[in-house]
PDB file of C-alpha atoms and ligand atoms in Angstrom:
ATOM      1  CA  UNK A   1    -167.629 -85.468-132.453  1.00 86.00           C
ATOM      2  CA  UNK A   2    -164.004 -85.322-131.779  1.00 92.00           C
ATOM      3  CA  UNK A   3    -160.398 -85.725-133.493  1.00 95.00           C
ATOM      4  CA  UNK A   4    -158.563 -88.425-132.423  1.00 96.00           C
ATOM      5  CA  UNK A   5    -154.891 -88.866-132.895  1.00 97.00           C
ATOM      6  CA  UNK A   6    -153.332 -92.106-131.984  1.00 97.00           C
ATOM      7  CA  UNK A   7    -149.739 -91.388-131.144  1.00 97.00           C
ATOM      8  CA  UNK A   8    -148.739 -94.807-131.861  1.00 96.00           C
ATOM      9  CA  UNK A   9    -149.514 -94.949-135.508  1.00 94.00           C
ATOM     10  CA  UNK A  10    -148.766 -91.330-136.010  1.00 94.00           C
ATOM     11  CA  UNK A  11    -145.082 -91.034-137.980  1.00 91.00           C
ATOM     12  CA  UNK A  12    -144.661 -87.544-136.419  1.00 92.00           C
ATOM     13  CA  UNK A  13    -142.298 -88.361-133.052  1.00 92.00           C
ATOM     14  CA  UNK A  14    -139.887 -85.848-131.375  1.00 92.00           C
ATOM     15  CA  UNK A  15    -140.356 -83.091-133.791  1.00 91.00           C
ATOM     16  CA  UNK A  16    -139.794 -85.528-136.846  1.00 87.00           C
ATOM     17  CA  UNK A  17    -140.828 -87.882-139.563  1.00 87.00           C
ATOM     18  CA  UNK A  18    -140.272 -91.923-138.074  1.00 87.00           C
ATOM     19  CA  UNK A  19    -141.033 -93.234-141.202  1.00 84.00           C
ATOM     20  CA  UNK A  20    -139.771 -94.380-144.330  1.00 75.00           C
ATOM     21  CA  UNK A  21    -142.976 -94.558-146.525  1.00 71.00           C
ATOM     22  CA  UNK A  22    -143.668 -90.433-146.676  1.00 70.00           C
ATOM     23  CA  UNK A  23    -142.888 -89.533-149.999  1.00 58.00           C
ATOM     24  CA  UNK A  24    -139.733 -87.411-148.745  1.00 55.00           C
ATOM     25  CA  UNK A  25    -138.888 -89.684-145.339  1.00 53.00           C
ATOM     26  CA  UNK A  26    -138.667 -86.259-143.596  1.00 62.00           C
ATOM     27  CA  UNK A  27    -141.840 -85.063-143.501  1.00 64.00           C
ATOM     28  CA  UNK A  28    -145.549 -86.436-143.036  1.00 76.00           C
ATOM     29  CA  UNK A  29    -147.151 -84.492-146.014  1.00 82.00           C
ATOM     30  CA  UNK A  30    -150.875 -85.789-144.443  1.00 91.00           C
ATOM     31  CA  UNK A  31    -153.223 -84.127-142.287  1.00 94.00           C
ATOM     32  CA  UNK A  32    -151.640 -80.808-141.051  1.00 94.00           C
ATOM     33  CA  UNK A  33    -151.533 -79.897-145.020  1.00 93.00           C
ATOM     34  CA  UNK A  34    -155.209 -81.014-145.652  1.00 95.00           C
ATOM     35  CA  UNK A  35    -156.622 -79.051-142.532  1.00 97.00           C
ATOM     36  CA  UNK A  36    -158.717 -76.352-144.461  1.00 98.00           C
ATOM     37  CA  UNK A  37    -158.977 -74.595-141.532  1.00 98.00           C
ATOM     38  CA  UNK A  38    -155.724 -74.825-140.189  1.00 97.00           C
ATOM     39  CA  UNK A  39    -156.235 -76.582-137.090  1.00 98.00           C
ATOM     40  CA  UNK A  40    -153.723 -79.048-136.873  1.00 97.00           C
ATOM     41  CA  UNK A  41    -150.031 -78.673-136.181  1.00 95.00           C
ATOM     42  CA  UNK A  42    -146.710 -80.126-135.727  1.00 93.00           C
ATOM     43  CA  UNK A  43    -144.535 -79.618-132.992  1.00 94.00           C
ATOM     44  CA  UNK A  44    -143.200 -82.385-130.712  1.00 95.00           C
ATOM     45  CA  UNK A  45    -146.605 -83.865-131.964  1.00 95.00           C
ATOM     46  CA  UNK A  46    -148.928 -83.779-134.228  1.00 95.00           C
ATOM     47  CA  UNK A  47    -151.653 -81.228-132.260  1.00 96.00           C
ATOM     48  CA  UNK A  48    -155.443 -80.271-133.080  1.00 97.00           C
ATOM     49  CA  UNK A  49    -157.248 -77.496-132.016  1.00 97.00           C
ATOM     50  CA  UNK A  50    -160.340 -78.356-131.029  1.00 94.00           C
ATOM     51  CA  UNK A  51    -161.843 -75.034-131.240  1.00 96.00           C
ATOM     52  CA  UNK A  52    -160.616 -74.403-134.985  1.00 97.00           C
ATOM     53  CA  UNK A  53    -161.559 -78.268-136.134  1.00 97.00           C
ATOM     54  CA  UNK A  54    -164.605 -77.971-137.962  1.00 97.00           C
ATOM     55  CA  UNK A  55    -164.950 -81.548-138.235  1.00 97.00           C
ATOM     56  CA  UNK A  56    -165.004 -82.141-142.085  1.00 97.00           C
ATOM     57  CA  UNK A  57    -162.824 -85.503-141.976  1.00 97.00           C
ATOM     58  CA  UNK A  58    -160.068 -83.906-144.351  1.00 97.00           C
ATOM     59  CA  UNK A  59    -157.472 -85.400-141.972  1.00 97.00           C
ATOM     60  CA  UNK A  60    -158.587 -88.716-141.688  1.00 97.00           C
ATOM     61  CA  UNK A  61    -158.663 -88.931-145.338  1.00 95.00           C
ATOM     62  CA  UNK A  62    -155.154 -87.735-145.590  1.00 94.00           C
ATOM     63  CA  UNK A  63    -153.717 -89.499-142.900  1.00 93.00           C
ATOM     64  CA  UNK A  64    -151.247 -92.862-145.074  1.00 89.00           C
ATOM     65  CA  UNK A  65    -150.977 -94.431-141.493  1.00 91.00           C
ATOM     66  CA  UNK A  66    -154.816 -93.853-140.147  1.00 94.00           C
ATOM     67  CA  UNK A  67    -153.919 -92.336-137.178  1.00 96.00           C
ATOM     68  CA  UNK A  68    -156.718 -90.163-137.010  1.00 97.00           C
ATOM     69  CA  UNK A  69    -160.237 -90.712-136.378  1.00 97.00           C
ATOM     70  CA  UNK A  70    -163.146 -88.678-135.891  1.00 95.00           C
ATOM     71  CA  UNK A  71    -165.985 -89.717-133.320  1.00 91.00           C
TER      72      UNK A  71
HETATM   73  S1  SF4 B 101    -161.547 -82.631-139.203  1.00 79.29           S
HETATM   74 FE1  SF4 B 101    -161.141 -81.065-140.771  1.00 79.29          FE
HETATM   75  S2  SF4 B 101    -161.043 -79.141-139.631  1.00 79.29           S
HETATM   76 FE2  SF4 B 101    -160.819 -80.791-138.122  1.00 79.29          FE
HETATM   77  S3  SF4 B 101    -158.591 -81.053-137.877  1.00 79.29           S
HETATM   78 FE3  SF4 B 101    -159.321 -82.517-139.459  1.00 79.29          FE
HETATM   79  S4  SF4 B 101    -159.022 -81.474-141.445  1.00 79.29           S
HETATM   80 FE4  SF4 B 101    -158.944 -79.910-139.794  1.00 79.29          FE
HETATM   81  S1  SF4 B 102    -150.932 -87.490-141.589  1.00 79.29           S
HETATM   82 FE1  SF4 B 102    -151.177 -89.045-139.984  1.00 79.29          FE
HETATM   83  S2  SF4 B 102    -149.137 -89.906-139.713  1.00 79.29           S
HETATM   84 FE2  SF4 B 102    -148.914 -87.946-140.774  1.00 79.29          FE
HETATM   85  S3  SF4 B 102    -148.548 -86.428-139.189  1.00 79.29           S
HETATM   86 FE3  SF4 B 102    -150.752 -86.493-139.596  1.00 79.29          FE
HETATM   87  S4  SF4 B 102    -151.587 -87.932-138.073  1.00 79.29           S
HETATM   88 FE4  SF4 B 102    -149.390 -88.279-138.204  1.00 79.29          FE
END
């Protein structure tokens, strides 16, 4: 089992919030906040580690735009 992040349907580009249906518009308040282990960040991109993830799905749920999937 892996994270997946599709970059596509991810609102996090460049550093910032592309979309208009976050709550705010400037930030994605999703999966980095929902992370109960703190293994997903955002810098140019949204960013897992994979040795951190524990796999409990918290970021899938979280994600408004489903761009993350774990298999
Ligand atoms: S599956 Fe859980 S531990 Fe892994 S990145 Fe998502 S929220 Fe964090
Ligand atoms: S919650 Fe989804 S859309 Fe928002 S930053 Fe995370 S992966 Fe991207």
């Amino acid at each position: 089992m892996a994270i997946k992040i599709d970059y596509k349907k991810c609102c996090w580009k460049d550093g910032k919030c592309s979309s208009s249906s976050c709550g705010c518009g400037k930030a994605c308040i999703g999966c980095v906040e929902a992370c109960p282990v703190g293994a997903l960040s955002r810098k140019s991109k949204v960013i897992v580690d994979a040795e951190k993830c524990i796999e409990c799905g918290a970021c899938v749920e979280a994600c408004k735009h489903h761009a993350i999937s774990l298999s």
